[in-house]
PDB file of C-alpha atoms in Angstrom:
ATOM      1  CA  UNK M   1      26.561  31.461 -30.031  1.00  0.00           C
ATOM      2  CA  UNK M   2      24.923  28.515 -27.710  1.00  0.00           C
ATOM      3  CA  UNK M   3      24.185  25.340 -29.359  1.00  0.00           C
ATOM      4  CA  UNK M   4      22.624  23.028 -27.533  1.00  0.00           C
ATOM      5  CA  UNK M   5      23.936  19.351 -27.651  1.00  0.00           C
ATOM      6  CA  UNK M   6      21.492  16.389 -28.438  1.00  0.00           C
ATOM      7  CA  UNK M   7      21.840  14.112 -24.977  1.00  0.00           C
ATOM      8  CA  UNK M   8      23.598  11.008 -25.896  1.00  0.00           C
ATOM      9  CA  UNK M   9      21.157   7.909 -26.483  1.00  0.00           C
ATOM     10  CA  UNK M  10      22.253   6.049 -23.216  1.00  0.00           C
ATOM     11  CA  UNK M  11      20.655   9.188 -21.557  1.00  0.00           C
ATOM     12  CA  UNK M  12      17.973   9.802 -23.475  1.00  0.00           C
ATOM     13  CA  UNK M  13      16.934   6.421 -22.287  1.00  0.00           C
ATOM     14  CA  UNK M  14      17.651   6.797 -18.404  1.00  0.00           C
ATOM     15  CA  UNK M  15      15.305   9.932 -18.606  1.00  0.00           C
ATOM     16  CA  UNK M  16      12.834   7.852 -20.245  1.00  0.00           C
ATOM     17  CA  UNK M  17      12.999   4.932 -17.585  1.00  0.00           C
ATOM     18  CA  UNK M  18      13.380   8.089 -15.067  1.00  0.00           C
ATOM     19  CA  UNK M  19       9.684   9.331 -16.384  1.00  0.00           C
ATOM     20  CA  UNK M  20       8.273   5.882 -16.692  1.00  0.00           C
ATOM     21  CA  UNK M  21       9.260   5.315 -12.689  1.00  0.00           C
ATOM     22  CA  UNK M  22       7.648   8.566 -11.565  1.00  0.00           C
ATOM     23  CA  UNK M  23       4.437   7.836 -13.473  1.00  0.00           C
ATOM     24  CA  UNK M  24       4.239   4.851 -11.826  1.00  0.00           C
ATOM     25  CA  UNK M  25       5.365   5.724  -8.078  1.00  0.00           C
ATOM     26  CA  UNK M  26       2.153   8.652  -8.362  1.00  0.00           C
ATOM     27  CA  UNK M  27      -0.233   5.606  -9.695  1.00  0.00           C
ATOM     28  CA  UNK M  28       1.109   3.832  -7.245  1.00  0.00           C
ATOM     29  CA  UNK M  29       0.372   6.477  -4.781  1.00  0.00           C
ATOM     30  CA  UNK M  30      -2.904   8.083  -6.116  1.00  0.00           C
ATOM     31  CA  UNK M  31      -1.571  11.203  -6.307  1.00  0.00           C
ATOM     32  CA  UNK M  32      -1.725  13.677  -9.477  1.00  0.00           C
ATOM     33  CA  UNK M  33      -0.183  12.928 -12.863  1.00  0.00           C
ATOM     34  CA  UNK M  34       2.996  14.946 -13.140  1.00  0.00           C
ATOM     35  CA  UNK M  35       3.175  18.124 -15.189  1.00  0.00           C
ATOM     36  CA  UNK M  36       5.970  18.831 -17.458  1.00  0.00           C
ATOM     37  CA  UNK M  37       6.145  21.894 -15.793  1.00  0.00           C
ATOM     38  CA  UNK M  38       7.028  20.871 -12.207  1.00  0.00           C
ATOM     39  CA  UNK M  39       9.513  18.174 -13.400  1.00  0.00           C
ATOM     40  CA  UNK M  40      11.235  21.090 -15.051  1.00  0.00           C
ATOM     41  CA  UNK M  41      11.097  23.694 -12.370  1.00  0.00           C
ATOM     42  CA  UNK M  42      12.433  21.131  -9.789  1.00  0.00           C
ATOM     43  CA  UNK M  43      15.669  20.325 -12.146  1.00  0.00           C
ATOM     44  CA  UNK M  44      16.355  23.970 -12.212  1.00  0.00           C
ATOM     45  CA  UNK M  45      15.866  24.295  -8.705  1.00  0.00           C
ATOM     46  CA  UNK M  46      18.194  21.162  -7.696  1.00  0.00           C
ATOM     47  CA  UNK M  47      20.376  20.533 -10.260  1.00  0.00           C
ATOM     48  CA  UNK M  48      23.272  23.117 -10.561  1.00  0.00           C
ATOM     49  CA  UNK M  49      26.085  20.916 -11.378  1.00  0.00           C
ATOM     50  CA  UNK M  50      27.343  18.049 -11.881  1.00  0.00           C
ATOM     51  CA  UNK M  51      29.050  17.180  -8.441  1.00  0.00           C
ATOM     52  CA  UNK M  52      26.183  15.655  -6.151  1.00  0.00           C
ATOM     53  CA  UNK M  53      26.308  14.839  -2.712  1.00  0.00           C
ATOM     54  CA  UNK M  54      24.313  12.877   0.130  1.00  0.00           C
ATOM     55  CA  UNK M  55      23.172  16.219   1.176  1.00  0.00           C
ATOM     56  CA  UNK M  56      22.467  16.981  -2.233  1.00  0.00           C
ATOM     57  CA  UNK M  57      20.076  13.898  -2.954  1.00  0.00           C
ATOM     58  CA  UNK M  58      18.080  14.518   0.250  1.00  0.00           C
ATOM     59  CA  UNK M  59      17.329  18.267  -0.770  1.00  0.00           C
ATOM     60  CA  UNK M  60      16.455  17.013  -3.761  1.00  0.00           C
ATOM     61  CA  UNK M  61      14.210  14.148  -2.726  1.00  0.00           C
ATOM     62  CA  UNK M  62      12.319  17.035  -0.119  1.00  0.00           C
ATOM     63  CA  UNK M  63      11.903  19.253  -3.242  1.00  0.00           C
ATOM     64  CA  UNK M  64      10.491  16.333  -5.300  1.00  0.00           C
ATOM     65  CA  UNK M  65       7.775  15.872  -2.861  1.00  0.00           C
ATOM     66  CA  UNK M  66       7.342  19.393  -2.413  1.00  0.00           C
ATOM     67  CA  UNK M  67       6.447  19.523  -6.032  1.00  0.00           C
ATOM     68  CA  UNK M  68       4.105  17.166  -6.418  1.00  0.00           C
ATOM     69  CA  UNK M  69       2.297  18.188  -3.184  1.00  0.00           C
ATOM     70  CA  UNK M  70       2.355  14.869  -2.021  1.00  0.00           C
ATOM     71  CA  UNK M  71       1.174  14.367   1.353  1.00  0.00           C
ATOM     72  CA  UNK M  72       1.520  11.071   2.930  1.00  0.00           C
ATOM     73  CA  UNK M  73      -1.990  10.856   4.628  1.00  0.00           C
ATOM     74  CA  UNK M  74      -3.993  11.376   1.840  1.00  0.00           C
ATOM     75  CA  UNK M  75      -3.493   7.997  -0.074  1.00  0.00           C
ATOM     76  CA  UNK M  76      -5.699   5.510   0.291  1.00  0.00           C
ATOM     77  CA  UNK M  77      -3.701   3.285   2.069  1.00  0.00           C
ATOM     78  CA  UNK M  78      -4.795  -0.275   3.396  1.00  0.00           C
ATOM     79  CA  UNK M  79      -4.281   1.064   6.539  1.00  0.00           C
ATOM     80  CA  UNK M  80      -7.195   4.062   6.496  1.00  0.00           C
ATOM     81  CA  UNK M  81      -9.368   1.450   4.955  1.00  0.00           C
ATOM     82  CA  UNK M  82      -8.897  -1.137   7.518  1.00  0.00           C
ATOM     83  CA  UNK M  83      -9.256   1.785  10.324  1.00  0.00           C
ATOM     84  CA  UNK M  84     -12.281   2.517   8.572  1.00  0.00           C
ATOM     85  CA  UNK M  85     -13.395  -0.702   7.925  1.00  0.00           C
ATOM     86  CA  UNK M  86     -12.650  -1.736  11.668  1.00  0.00           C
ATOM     87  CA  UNK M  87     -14.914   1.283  13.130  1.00  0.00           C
ATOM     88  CA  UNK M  88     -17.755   0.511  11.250  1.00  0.00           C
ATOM     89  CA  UNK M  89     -17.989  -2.973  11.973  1.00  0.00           C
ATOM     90  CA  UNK M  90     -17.918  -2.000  15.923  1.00  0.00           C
ATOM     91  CA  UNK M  91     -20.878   0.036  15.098  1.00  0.00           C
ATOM     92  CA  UNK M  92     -22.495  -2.469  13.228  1.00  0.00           C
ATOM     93  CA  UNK M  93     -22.310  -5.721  14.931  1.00  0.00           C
ATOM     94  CA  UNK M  94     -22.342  -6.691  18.594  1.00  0.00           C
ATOM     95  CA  UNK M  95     -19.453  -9.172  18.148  1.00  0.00           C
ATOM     96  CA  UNK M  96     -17.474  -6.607  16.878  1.00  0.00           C
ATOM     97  CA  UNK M  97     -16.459  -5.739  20.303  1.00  0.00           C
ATOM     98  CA  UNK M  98     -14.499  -9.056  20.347  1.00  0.00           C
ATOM     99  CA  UNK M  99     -12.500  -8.200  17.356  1.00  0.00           C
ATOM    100  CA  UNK M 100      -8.798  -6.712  18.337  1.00  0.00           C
ATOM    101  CA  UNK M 101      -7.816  -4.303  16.362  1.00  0.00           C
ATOM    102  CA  UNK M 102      -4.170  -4.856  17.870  1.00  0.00           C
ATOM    103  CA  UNK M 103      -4.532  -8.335  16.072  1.00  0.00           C
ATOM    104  CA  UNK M 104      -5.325  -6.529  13.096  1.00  0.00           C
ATOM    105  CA  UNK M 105      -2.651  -4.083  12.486  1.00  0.00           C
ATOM    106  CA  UNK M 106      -0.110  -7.426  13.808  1.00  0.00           C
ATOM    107  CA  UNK M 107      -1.619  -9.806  10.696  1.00  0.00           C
ATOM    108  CA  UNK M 108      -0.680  -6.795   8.457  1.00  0.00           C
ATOM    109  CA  UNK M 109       2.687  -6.521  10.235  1.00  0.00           C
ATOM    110  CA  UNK M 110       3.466 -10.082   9.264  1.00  0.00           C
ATOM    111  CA  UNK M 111       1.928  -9.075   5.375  1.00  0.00           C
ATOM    112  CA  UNK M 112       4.577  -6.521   5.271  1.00  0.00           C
ATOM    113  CA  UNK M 113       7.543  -8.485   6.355  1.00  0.00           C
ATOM    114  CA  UNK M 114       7.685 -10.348   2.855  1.00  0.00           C
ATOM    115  CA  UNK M 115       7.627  -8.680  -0.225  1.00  0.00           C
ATOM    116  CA  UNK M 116       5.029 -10.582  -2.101  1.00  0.00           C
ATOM    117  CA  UNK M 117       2.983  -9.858  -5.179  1.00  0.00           C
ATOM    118  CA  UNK M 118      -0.191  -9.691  -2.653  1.00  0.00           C
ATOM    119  CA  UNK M 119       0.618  -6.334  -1.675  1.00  0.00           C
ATOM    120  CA  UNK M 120      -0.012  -4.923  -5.658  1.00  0.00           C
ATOM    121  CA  UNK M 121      -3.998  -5.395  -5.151  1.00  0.00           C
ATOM    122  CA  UNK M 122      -6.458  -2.952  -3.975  1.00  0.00           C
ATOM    123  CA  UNK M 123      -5.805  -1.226  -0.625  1.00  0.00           C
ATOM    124  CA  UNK M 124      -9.424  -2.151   0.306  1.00  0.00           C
ATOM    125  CA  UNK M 125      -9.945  -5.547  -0.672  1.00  0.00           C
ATOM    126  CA  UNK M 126      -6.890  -5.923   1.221  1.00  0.00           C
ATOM    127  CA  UNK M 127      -7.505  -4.285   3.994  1.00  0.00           C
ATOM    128  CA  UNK M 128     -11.185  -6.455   4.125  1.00  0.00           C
ATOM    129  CA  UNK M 129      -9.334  -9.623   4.191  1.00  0.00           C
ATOM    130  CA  UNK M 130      -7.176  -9.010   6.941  1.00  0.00           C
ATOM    131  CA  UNK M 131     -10.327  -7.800   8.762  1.00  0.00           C
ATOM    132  CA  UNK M 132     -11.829 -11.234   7.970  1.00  0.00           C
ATOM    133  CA  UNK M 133      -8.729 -12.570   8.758  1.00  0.00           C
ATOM    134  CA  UNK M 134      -8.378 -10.675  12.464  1.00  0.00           C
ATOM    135  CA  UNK M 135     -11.936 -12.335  12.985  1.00  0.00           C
ATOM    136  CA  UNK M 136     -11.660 -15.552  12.292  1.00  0.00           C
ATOM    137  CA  UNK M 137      -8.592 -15.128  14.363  1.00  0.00           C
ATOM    138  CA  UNK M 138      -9.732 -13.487  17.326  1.00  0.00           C
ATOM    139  CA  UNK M 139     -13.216 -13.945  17.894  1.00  0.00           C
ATOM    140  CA  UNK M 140     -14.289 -17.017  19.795  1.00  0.00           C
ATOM    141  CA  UNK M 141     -15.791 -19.997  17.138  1.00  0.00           C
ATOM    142  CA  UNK M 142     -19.363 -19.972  19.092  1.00  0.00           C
ATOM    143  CA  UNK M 143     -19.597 -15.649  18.267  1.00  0.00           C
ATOM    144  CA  UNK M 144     -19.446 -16.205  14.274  1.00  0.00           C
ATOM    145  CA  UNK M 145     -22.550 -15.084  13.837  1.00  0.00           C
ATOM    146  CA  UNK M 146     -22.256 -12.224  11.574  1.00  0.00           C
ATOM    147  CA  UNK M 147     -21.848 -12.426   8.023  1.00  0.00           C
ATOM    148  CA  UNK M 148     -18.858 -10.353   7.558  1.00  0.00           C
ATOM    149  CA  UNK M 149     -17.264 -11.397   4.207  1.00  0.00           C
ATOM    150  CA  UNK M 150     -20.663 -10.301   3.115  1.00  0.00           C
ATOM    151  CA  UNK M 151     -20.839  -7.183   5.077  1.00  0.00           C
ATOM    152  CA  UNK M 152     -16.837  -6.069   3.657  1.00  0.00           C
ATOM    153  CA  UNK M 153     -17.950  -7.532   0.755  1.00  0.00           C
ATOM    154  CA  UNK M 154     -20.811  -4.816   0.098  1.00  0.00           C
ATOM    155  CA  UNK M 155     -18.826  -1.824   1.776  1.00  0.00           C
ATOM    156  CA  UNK M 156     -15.697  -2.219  -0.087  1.00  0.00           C
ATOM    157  CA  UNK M 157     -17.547  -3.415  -3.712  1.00  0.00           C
ATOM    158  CA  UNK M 158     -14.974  -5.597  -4.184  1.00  0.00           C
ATOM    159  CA  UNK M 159     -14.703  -9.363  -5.374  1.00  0.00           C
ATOM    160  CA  UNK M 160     -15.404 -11.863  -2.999  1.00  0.00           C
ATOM    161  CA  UNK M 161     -12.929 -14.377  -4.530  1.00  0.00           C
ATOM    162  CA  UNK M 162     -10.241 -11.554  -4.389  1.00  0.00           C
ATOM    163  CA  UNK M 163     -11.573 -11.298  -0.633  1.00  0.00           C
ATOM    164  CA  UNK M 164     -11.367 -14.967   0.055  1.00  0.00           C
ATOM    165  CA  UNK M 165      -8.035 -15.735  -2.201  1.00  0.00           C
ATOM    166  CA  UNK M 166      -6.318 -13.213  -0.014  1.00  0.00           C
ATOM    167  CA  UNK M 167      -8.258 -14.468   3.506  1.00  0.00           C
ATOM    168  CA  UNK M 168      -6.606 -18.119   2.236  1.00  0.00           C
ATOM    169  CA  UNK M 169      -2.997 -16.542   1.911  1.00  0.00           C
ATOM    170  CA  UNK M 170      -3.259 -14.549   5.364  1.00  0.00           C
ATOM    171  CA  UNK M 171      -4.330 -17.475   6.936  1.00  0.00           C
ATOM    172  CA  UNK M 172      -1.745 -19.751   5.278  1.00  0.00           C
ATOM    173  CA  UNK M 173       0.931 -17.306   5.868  1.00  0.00           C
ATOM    174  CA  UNK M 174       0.216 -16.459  10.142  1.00  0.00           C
ATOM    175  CA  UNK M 175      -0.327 -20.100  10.755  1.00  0.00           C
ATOM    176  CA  UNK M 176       1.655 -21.720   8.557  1.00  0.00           C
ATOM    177  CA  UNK M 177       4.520 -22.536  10.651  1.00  0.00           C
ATOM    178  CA  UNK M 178       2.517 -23.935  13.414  1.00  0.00           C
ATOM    179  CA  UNK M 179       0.556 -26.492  10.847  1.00  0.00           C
ATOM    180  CA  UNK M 180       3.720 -27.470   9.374  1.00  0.00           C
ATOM    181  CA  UNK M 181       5.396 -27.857  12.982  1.00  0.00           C
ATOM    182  CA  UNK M 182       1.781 -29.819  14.166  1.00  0.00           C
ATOM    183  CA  UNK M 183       2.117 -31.818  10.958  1.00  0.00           C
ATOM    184  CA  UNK M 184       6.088 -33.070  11.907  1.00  0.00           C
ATOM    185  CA  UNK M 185       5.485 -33.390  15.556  1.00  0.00           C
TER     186      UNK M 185
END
């Protein structure tokens, strides 16, 4: 006869903050909630016993994604939205020839390389702020003629205080070091 033993509270509660973390890694990345069902189907399929290797963990982690059918392009990343966001603005505007896209994608490089709290907001009102940012950056003073917090502003429907709060920390954080270094000298 098979009787099935009640897992121990300690593990109870690592499954729980197990569940918990996947919820919020597909919020995270906009993909479908998980089904009972596929979390179930990939322990049968990966776990067989109890001895786990590196090997093991990377099958597993390929099967996970498997699963869930997550695809890595279809997020809506800051980086689509900025591409995006970047194009149109070409189109639109004259002076958007003098915006770099180069200097784009190198503010969000420098986002990236700390792990703030500024990264948890929208992809798209982030991704308009380092667009503003990249402008006011890279096109010459005399060419600001276009309004383009406005123009983000009404593509992305976003706040324009989020907009300019994250403009500010950009800003603060790519020339920060020369100010401060200006400032001592």
């Amino acid at each position: 006869m098979w009787i099935e033993r009640s897992p121990s509270p300690s593990r109870r509660a690592r499954r729980r903050q197990a569940v918990g973390f996947l919820i919020e890694a597909a919020q995270i990345h906009n993909s479908r909630p998980l089904m009972l069902k596929s979390l179930k189907s990939l322990a049968d399929h990966v776990i067989r016993d109890q001895h786990f290797t590196r090997r093991d963990f990377s099958e597993a982690e390929v099967t996970f994604l498997q699963v869930l059918n997550f695809e890595i392009g279809n997020a809506n990343n800051v980086f689509m939205c900025l591409e995006e966001l970047y194009f149109q603005f070409r189109e639109v505007a004259k002076v958007g020839e003098h915006l770099n896209f180069e200097a784009c994608l190198d503010v969000m490089d420098l986002l990236y390389e700390e792990d703030t709290s500024i990264l948890h907001c929208s992809p798209c009102s982030l991704a308009a702020a380092v667009l503003v940012a990249s402008y006011l950056i890279t096109v010459p003073k005399q060419r600001w003629e276009f309004p383009i917090l406005s123009w983000v502003k009404f593509l992305t429907a976003c706040e324009e205080e989020e907009i300019m709060e994250l403009i500010k920390y950009l800003l603060k954080h790519v020339f920060g070091p020369v100010l401060v270094e200006r400032g001592t000298s």
